[in-house]
XYZ file of N, CA and C in Angstrom:
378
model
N 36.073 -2.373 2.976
C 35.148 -3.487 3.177
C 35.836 -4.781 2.741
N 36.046 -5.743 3.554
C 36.564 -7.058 3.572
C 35.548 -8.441 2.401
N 36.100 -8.376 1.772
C 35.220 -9.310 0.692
C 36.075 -10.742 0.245
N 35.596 -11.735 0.604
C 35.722 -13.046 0.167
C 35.006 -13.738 -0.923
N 35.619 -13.939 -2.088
C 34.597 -14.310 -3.537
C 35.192 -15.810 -3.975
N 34.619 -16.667 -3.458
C 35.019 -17.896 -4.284
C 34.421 -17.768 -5.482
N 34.995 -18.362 -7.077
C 34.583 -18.644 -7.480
C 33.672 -19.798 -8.206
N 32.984 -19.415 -9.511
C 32.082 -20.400 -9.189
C 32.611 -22.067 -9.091
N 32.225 -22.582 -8.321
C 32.688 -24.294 -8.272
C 32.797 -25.578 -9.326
N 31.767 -25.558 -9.518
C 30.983 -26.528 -10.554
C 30.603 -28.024 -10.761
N 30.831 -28.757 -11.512
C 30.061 -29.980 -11.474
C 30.992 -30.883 -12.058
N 31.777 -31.662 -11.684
C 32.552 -32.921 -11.474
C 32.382 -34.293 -11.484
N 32.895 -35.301 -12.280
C 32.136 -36.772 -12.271
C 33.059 -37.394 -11.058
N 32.731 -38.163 -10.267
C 33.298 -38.805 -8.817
C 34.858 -38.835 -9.804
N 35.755 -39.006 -8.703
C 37.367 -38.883 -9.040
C 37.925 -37.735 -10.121
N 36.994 -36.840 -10.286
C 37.490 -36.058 -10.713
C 38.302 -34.988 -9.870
N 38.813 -33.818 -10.494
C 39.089 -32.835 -9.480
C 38.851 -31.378 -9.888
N 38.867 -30.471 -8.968
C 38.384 -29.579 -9.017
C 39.273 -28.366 -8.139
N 39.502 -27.392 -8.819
C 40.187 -26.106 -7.618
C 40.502 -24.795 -7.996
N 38.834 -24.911 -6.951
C 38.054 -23.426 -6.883
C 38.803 -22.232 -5.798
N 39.079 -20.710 -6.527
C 39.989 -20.327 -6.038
C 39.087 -19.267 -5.251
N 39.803 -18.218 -3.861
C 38.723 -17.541 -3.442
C 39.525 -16.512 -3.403
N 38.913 -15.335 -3.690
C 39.995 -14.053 -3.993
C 39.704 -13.174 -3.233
N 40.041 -12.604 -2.438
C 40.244 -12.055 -1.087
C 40.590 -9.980 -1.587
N 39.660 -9.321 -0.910
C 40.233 -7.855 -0.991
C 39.677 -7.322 0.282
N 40.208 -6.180 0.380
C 39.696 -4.808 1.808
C 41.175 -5.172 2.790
N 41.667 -6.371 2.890
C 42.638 -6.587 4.034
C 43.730 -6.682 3.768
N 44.826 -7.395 4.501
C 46.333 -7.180 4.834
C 46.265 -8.919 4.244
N 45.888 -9.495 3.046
C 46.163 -10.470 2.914
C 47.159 -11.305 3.474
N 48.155 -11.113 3.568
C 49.213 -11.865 4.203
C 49.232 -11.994 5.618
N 48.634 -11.395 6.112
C 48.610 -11.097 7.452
C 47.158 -12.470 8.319
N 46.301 -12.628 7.332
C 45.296 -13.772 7.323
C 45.562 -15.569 7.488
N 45.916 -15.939 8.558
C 45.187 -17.420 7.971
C 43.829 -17.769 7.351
N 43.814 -18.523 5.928
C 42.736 -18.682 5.239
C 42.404 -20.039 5.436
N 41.259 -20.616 5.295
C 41.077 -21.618 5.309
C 39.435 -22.038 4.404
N 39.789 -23.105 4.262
C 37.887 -24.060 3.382
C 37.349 -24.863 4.036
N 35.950 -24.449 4.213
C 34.899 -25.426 5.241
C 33.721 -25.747 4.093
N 32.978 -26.519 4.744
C 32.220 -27.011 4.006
C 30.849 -27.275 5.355
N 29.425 -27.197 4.940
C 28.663 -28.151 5.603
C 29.182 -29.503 6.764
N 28.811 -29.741 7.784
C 28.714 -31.798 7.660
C 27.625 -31.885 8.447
N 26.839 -32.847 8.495
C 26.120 -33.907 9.141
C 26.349 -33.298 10.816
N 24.910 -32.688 11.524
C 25.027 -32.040 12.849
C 26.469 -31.143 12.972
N 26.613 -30.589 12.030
C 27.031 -29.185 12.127
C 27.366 -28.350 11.607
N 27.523 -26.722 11.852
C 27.140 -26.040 11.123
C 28.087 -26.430 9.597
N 29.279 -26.168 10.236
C 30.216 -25.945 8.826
C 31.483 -26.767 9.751
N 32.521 -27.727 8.981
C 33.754 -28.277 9.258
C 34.777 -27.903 8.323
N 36.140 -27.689 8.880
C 36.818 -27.459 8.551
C 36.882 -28.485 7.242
N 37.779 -27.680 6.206
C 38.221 -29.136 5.184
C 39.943 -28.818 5.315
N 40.478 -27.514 4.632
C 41.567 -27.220 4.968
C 42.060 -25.893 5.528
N 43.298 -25.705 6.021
C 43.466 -24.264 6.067
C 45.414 -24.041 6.168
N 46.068 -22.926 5.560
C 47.149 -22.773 5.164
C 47.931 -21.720 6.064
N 48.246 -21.244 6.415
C 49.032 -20.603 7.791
C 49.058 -19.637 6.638
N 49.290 -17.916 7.704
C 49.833 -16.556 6.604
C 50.553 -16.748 5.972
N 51.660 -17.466 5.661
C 52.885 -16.906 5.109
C 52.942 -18.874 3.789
N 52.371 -19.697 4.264
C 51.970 -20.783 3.768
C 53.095 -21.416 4.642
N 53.244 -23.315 4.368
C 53.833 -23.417 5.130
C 53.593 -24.118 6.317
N 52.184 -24.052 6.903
C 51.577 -24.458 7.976
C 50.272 -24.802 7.257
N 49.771 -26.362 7.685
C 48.739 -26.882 7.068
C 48.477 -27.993 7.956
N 46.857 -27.564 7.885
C 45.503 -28.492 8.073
C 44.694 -28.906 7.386
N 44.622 -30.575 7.641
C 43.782 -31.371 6.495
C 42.694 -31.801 7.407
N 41.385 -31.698 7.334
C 40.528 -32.698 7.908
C 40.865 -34.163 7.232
N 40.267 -35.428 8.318
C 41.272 -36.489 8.412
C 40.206 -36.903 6.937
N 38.901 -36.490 6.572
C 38.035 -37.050 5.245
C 39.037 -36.874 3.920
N 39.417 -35.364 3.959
C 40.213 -35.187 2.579
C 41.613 -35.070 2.633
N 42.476 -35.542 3.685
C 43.606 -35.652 3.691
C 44.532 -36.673 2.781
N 45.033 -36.109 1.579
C 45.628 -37.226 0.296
C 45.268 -36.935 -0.881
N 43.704 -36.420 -0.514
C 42.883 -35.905 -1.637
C 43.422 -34.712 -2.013
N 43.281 -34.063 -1.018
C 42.840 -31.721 -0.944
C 44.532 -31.626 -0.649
N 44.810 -30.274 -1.703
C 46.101 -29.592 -1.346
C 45.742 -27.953 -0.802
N 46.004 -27.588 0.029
C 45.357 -25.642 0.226
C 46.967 -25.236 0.197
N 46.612 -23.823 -1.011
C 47.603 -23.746 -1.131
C 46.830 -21.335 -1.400
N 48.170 -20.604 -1.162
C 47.901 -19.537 -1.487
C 48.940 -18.989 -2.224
N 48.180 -17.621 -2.800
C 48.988 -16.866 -3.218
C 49.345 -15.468 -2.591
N 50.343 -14.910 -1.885
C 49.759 -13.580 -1.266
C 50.103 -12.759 -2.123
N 50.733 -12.674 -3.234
C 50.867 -11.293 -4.153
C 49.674 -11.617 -5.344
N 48.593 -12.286 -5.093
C 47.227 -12.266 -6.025
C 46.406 -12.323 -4.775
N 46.299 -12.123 -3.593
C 45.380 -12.115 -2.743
C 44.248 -13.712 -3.179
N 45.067 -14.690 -3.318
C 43.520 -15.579 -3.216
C 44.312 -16.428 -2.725
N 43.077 -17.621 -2.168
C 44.020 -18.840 -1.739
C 42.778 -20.482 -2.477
N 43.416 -21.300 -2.910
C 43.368 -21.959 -3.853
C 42.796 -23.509 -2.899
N 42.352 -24.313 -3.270
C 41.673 -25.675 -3.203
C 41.813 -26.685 -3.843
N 43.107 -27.568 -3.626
C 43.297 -28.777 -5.269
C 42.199 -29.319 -4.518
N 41.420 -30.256 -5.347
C 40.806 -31.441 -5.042
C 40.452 -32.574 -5.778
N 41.124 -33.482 -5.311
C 41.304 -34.384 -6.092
C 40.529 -35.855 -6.017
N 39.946 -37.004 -6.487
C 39.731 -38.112 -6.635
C 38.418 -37.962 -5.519
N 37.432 -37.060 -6.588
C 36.569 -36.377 -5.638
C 35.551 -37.377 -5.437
N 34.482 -37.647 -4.209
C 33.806 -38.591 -3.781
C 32.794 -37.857 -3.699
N 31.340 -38.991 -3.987
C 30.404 -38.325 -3.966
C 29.914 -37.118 -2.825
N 30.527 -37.674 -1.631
C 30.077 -37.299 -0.055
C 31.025 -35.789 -0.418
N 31.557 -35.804 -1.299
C 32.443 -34.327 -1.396
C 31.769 -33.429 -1.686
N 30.527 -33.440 -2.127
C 29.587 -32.755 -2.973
C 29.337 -31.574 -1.616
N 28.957 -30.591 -1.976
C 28.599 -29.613 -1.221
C 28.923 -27.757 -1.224
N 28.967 -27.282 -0.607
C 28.938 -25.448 -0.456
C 30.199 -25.815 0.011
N 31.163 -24.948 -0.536
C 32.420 -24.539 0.204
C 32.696 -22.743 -0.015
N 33.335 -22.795 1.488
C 33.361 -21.801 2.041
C 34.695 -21.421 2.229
N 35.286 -20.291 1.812
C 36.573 -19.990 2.068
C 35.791 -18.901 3.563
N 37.729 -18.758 4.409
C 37.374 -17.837 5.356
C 38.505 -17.190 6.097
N 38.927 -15.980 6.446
C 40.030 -15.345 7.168
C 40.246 -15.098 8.865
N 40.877 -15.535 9.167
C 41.419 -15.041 10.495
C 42.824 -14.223 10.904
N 42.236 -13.145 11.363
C 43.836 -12.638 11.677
C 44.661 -12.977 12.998
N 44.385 -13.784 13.747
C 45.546 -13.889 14.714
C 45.179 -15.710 14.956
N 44.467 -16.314 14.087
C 44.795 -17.792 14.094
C 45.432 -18.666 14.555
N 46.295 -19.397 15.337
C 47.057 -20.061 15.907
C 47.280 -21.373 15.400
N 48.428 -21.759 14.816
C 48.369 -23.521 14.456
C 47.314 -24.231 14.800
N 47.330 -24.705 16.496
C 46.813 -25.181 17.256
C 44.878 -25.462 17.444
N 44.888 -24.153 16.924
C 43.513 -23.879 16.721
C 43.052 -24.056 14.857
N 43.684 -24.259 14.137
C 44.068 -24.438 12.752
C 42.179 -25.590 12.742
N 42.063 -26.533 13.252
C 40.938 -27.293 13.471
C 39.356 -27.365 13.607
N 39.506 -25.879 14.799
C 38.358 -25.167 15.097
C 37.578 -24.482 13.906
N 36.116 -24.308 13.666
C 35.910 -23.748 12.671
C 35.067 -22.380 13.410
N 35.329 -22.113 14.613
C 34.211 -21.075 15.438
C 35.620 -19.885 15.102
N 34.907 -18.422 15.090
C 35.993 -17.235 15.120
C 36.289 -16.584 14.311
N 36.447 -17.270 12.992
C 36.800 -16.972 11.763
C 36.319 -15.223 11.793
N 37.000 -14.279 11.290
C 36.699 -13.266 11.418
C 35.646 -12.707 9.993
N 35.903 -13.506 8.777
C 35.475 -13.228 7.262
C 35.204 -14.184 6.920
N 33.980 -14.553 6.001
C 33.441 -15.685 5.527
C 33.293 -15.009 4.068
N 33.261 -15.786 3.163
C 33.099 -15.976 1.643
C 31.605 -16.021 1.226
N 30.603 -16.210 0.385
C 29.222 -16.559 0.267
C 29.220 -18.148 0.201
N 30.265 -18.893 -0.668
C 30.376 -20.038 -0.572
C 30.413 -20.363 -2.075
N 30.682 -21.437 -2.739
C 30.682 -21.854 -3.878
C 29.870 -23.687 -4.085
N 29.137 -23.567 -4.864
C 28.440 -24.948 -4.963
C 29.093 -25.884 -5.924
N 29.973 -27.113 -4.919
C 30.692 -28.389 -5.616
C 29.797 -29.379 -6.152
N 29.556 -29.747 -6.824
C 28.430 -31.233 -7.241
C 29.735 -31.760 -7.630
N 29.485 -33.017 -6.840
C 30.037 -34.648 -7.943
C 29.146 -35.641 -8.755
N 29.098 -35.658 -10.027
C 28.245 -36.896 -10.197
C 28.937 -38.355 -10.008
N 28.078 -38.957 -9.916
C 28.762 -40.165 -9.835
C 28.569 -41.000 -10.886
């Protein structure tokens, strides 16, 4: 059974940072592109980042690009979330998630994902 566990997130004053890790079991970890979505405004969930199998290959949505580093580990099965000089609008559920045959190209899309996480709750205060 394929299980995605972020842990818990927590509560941050604006520009702070935060990086919540999601630990991954049942699969071929390495074999996964992982990636972190979040909620937005008319739709379901948007990408924030995501890290190619082997790392190496990376997608920033253009909001947290400077901010967010995605980064993994494949001999601890998790993959990791810097976040940095956090803004209120950052506040929200994040979602780690796996795909096994992912494509760069498609690195953007948030439809397909084969494994979803429950999600972890970010607050910023401001």
């Amino acid at each position: 059974q394929v299980q995605l566990v972020e842990s818990v997130g927590g509560l941050v004053q604006a520009c702070g940072s935060l990086r919540p890790p999601c630990a991954a079991s049942g699969l071929t970890f390495s074999s996964y592109t992982m990636g972190w979505f979040r909620p937005a405004p008319g739709k379901a969930r948007e990408v924030v980042a995501i890290v190619g199998r082997i790392g190496g290959i990376y997608y920033y949505a253009a909001s947290v690009k400077g901010r967010c580093a995605v980064s993994r580990d494949n001999a601890k099965n998790a993959v990791y979330l810097q976040m940095n000089s956090l803004k209120p609008e950052d506040a929200a559920v994040y979602y780690c998630a796996a795909d096994r045959f992912r494509i760069a190209r498609d690195f953007g899309d948030v439809a397909g994902y084969d494994y979803w996480g429950q999600g972890t709750q970010v607050t910023v205060s401001s």
